[in-house]
Short mmCIF file of C-alpha atoms in Angstrom, two decimals:
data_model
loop_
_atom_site.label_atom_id
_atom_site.label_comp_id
_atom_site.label_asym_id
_atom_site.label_seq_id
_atom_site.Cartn_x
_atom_site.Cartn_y
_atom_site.Cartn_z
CA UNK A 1033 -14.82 -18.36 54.38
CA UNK A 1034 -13.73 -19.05 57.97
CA UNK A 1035 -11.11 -16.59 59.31
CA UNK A 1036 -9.65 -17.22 62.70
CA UNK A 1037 -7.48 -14.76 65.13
CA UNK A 1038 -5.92 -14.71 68.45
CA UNK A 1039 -7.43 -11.48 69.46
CA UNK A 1040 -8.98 -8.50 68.26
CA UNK A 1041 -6.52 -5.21 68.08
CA UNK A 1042 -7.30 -1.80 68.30
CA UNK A 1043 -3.49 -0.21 67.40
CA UNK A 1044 -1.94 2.87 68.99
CA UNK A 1045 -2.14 6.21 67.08
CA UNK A 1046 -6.27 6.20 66.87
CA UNK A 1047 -7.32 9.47 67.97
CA UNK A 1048 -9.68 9.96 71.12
CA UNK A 1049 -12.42 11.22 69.34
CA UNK A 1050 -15.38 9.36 66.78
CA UNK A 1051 -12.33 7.33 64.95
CA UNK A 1052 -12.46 5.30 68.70
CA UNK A 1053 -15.66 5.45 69.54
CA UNK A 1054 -16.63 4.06 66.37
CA UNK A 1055 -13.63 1.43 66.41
CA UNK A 1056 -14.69 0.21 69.58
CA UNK A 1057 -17.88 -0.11 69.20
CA UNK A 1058 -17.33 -2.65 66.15
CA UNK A 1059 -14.62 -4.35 68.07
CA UNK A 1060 -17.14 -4.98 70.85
CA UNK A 1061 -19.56 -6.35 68.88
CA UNK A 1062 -17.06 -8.77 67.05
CA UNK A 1063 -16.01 -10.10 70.51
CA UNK A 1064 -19.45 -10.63 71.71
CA UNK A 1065 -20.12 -12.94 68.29
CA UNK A 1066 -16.50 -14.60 68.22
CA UNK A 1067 -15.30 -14.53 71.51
CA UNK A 1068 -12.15 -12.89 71.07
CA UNK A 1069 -10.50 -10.86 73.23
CA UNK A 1070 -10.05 -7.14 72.77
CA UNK A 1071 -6.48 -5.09 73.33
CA UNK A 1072 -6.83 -1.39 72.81
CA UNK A 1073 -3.68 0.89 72.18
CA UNK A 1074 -1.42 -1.95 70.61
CA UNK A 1075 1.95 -1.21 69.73
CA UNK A 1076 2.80 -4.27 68.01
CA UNK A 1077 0.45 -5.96 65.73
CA UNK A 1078 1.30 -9.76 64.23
CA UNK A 1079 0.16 -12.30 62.20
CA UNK A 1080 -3.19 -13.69 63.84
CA UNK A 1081 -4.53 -10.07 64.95
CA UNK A 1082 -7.79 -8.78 63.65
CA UNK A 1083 -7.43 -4.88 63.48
CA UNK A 1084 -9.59 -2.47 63.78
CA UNK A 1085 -9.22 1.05 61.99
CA UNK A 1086 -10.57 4.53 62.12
CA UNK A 1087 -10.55 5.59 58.51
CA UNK A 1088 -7.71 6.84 56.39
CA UNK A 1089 -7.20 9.44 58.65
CA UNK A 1090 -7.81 8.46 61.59
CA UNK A 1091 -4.15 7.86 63.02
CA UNK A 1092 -1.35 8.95 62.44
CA UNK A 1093 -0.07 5.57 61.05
CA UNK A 1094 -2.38 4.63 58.89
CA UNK A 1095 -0.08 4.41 55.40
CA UNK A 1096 2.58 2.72 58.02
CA UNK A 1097 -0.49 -0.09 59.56
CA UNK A 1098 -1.69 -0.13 56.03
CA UNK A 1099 1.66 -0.97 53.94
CA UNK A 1100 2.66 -3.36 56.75
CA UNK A 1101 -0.67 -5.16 56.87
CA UNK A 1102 -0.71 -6.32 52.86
CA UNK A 1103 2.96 -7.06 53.50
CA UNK A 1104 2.54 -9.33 56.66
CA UNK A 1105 -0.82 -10.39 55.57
CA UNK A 1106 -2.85 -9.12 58.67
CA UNK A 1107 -6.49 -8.53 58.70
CA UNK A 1108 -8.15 -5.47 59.38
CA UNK A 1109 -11.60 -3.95 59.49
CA UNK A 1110 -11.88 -0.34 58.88
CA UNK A 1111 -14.43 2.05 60.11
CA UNK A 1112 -14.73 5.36 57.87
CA UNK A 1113 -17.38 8.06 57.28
CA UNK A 1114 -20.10 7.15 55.20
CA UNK A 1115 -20.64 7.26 51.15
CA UNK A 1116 -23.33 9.32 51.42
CA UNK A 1117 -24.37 12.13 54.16
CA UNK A 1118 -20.77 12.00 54.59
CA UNK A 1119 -21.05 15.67 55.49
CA UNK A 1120 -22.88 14.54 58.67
CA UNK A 1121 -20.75 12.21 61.09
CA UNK A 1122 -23.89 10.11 61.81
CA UNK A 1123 -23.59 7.53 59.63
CA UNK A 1124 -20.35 4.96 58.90
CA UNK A 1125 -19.27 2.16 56.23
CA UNK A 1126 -17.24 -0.72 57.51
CA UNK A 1127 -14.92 -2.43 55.18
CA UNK A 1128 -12.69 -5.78 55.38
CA UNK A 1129 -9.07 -5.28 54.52
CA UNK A 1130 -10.05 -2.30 51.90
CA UNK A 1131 -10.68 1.36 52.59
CA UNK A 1132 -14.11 1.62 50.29
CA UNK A 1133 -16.10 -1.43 48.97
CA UNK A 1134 -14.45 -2.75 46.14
CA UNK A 1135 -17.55 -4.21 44.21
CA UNK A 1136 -20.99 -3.20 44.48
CA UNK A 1137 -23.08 -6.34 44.62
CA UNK A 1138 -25.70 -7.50 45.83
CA UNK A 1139 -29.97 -6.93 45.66
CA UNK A 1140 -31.15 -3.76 47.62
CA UNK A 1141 -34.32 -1.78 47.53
CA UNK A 1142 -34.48 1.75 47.34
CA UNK A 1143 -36.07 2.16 50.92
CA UNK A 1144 -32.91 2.93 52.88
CA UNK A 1145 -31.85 5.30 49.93
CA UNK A 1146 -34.86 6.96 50.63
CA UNK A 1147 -34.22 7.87 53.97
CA UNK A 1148 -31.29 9.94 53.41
CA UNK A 1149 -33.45 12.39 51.36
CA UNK A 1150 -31.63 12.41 48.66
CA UNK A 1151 -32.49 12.95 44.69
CA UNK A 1152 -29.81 11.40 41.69
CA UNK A 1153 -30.37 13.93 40.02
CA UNK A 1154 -30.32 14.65 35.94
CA UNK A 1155 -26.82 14.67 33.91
CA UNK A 1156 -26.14 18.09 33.57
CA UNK A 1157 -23.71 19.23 30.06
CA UNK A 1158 -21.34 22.10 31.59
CA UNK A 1159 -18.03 23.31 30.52
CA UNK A 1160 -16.04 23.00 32.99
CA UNK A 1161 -13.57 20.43 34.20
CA UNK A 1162 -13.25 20.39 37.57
CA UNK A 1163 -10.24 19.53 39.63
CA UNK A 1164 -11.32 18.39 43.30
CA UNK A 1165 -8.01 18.15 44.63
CA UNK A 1166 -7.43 15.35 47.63
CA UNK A 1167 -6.01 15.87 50.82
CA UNK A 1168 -2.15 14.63 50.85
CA UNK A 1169 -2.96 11.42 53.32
CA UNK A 1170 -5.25 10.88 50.18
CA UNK A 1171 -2.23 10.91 47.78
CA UNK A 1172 0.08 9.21 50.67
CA UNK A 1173 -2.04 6.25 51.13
CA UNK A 1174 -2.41 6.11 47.38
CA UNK A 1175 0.94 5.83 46.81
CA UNK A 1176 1.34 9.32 44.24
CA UNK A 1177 4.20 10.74 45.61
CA UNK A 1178 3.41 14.15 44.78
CA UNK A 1179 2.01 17.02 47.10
CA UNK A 1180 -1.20 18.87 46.55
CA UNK A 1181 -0.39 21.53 44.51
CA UNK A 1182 2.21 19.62 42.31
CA UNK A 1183 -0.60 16.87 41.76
CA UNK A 1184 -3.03 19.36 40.71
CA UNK A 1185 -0.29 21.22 38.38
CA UNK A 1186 0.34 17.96 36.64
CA UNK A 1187 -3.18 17.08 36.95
CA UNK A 1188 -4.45 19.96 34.69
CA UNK A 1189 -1.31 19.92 32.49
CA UNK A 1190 -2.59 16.28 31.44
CA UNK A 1191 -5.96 17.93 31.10
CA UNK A 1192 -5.15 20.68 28.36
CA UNK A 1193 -3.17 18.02 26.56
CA UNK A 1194 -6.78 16.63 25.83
CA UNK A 1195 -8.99 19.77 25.78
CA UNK A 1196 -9.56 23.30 25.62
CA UNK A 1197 -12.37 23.60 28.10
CA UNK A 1198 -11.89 25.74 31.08
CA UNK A 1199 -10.82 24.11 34.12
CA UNK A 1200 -11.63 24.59 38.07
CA UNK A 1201 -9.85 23.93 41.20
CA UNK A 1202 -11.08 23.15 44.54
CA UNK A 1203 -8.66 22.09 46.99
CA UNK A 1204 -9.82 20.00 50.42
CA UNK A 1205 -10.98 22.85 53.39
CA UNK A 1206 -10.52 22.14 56.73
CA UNK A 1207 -13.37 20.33 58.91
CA UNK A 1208 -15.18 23.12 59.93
CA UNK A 1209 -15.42 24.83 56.69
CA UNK A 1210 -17.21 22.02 54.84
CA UNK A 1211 -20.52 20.84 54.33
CA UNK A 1212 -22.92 19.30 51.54
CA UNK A 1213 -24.27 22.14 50.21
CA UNK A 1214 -21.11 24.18 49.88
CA UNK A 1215 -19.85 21.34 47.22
CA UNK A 1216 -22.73 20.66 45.75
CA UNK A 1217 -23.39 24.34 44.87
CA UNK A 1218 -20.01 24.36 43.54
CA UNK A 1219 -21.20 22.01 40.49
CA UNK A 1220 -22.85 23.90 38.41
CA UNK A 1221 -22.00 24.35 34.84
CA UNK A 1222 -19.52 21.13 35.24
CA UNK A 1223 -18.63 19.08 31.85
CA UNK A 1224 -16.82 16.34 34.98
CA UNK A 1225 -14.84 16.43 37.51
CA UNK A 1226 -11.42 14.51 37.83
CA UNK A 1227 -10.13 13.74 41.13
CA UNK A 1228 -8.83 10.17 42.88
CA UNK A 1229 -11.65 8.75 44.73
CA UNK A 1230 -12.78 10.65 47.42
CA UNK A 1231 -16.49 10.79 48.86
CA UNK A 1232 -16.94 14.10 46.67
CA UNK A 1233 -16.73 11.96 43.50
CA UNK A 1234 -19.69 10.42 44.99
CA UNK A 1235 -21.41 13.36 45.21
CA UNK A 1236 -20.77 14.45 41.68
CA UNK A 1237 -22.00 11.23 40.30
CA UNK A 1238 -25.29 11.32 42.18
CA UNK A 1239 -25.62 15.73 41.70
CA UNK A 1240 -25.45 14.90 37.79
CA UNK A 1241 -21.51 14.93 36.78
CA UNK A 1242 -20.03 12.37 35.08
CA UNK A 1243 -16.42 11.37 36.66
CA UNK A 1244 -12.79 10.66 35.81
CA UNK A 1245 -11.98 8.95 38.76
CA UNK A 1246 -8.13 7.72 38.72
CA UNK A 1247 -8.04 4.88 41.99
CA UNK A 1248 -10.29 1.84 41.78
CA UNK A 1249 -12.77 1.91 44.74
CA UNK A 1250 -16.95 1.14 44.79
CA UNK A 1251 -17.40 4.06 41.68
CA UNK A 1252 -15.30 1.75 39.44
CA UNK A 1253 -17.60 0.64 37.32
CA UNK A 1254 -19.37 3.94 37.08
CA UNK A 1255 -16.60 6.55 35.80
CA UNK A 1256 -14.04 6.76 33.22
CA UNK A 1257 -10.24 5.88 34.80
CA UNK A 1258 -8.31 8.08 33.06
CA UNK A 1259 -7.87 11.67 31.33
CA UNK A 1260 -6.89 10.42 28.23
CA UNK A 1261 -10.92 9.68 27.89
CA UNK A 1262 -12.19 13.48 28.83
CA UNK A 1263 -14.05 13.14 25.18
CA UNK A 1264 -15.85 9.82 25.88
CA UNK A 1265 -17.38 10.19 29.19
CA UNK A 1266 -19.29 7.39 30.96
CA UNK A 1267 -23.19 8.62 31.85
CA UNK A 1268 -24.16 5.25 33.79
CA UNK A 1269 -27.85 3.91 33.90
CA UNK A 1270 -27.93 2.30 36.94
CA UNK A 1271 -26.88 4.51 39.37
CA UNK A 1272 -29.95 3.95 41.93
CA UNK A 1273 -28.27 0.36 42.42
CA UNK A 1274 -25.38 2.12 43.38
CA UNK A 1275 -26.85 4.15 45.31
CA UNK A 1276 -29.16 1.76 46.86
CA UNK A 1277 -26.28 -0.57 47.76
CA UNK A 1278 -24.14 2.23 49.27
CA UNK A 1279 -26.54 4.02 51.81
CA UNK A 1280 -27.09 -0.32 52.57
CA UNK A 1281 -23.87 -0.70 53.38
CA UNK A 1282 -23.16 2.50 55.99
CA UNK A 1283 -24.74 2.60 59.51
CA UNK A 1284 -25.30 4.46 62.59
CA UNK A 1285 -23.62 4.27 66.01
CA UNK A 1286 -26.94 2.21 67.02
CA UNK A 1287 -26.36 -0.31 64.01
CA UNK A 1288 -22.61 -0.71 64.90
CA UNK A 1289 -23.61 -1.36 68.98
CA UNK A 1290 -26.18 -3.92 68.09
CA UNK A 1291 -24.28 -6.12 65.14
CA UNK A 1292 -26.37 -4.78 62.35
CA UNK A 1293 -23.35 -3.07 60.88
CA UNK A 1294 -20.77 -6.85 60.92
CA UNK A 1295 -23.67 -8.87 60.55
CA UNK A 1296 -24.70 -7.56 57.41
CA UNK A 1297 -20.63 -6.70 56.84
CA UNK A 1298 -19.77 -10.04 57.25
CA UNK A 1299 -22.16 -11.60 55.20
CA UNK A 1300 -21.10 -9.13 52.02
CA UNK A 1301 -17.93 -10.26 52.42
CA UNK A 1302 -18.72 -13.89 52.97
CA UNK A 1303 -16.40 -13.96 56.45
CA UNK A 1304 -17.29 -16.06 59.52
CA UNK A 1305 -14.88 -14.81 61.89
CA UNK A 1306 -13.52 -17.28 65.04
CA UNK A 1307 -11.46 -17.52 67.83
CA UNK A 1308 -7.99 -19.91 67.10
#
């Protein structure tokens, strides 16, 4: 599909930190293969603009940009941490006009997988249902308008409408206070955990826990969508294909300099991208 802009836009609001770095290092390599020219700090953005965006969080306008993108039909890439090492800001997935992949397709060996050094582990039976509470730019952008705590209070009242089984909270720490390990750790004894879809659901899935995961994303095919279905949990075969595609479709600062990262984007998405 050939898709063809004025010029490539990197919007106001993006903070000075990895969200730009990253942005303009994919922006960069888009112009080199398209010819388009880049305009950084953009106030207004129009029909004909390719955008580029750091993550969910990454600016302050992101439900703003995003709303008014789908509205206007305007284009954007967005560059977010990665599905897996997510912990470590090394490596990053690019999407087309999505936050997360949408469908995982596509044939993929294990090899990158391996790199990560990381083990799907077993299916573990625990008791517990655990509540992995998003951030509230998670519920924002997801349209729930609820804040944290009220979405967790309603969360676990649906919860005991459908079982008895003890229930655990974990609400979203700052930066600084999170790691791999630390949530990981956390999953022991777990029957699932319920949450929208946040890069911790990933983590379950491949540490053993089946998942009620309530927003479509890439884990779509792989959880149960709603608590109504706590008693008939989904334990997926295929989750190295998952995984395989995932850690395929996430790359390092190198990958994103030397078109790697929209090469191999562009061509899961089926895009040629041109100059009007």
């Amino acid at each position: 599909m050939n898709k063809q802009y004025k010029r490539i836009v990197i919007p106001k609001g993006l903070d000075l930190g990895t969200s730009r770095r990253t942005c303009t290092q994919l922006a960069n390599t888009i112009s080199v293969s398209s010819g388009l020219e880049i305009f950084s700090d953009v106030d207004h953005i129009q029909q004909g603009d390719l955008v580029i965006l750091g993550g969910v969080g990454g600016h302050d306008g992101f439900q703003k940009y995003h709303e008014s993108f789908q509205e206007k039909n305007i284009d954007y890439v967005n560059v977010e941490k990665g599905y897996c090492n997510w912990w470590k800001p090394v490596y990053w997935r690019v999407t087309f006009n999505e936050n997360q992949i949408s469908d995982i397709k596509g044939e993929y060996t294990n090899e990158r997988f391996a790199k990560f050094k990381l083990k799907i582990k077993q299916w573990q039976m625990g008791d517990q249902v655990y509540i992995v509470a998003p951030s509230q730019n998670g519920l924002d952008v997801n349209g729930i308008k609820q804040n944290v705590d009220q979405w967790i209070e309603s969360t676990t009242q649906e919860i005991k409408k459908h079982t008895n089984r003890p229930i655990k909270v974990r609400k979203k720490m700052p930066k600084k206070a999170r790691g791999s390990r630390g949530f990981c750790n956390s999953l022991k004894n777990i029957y699932c955990v319920v949450s929208l879809h946040t890069m911790a659901m990933t983590e379950a899935l491949r540490e053993g826990c089946p998942i009620i995961s309530l927003v479509p994303g890439c884990l779509k095919d792989y959880r149960v969508n709603s608590i109504d279905k706590i008693n008939s949990l989904y334990y997926p075969e295929n989750r190295q294909y998952l995984f395989n595609c995932l850690t395929n479709l996430q790359f390092n600062s190198d990958e994103l300099i030397s078109g790697v990262a929209w090469n191999t984007m562009s061509k899961y998405y089926g895009i040629d991208i041109t100059k009007i």
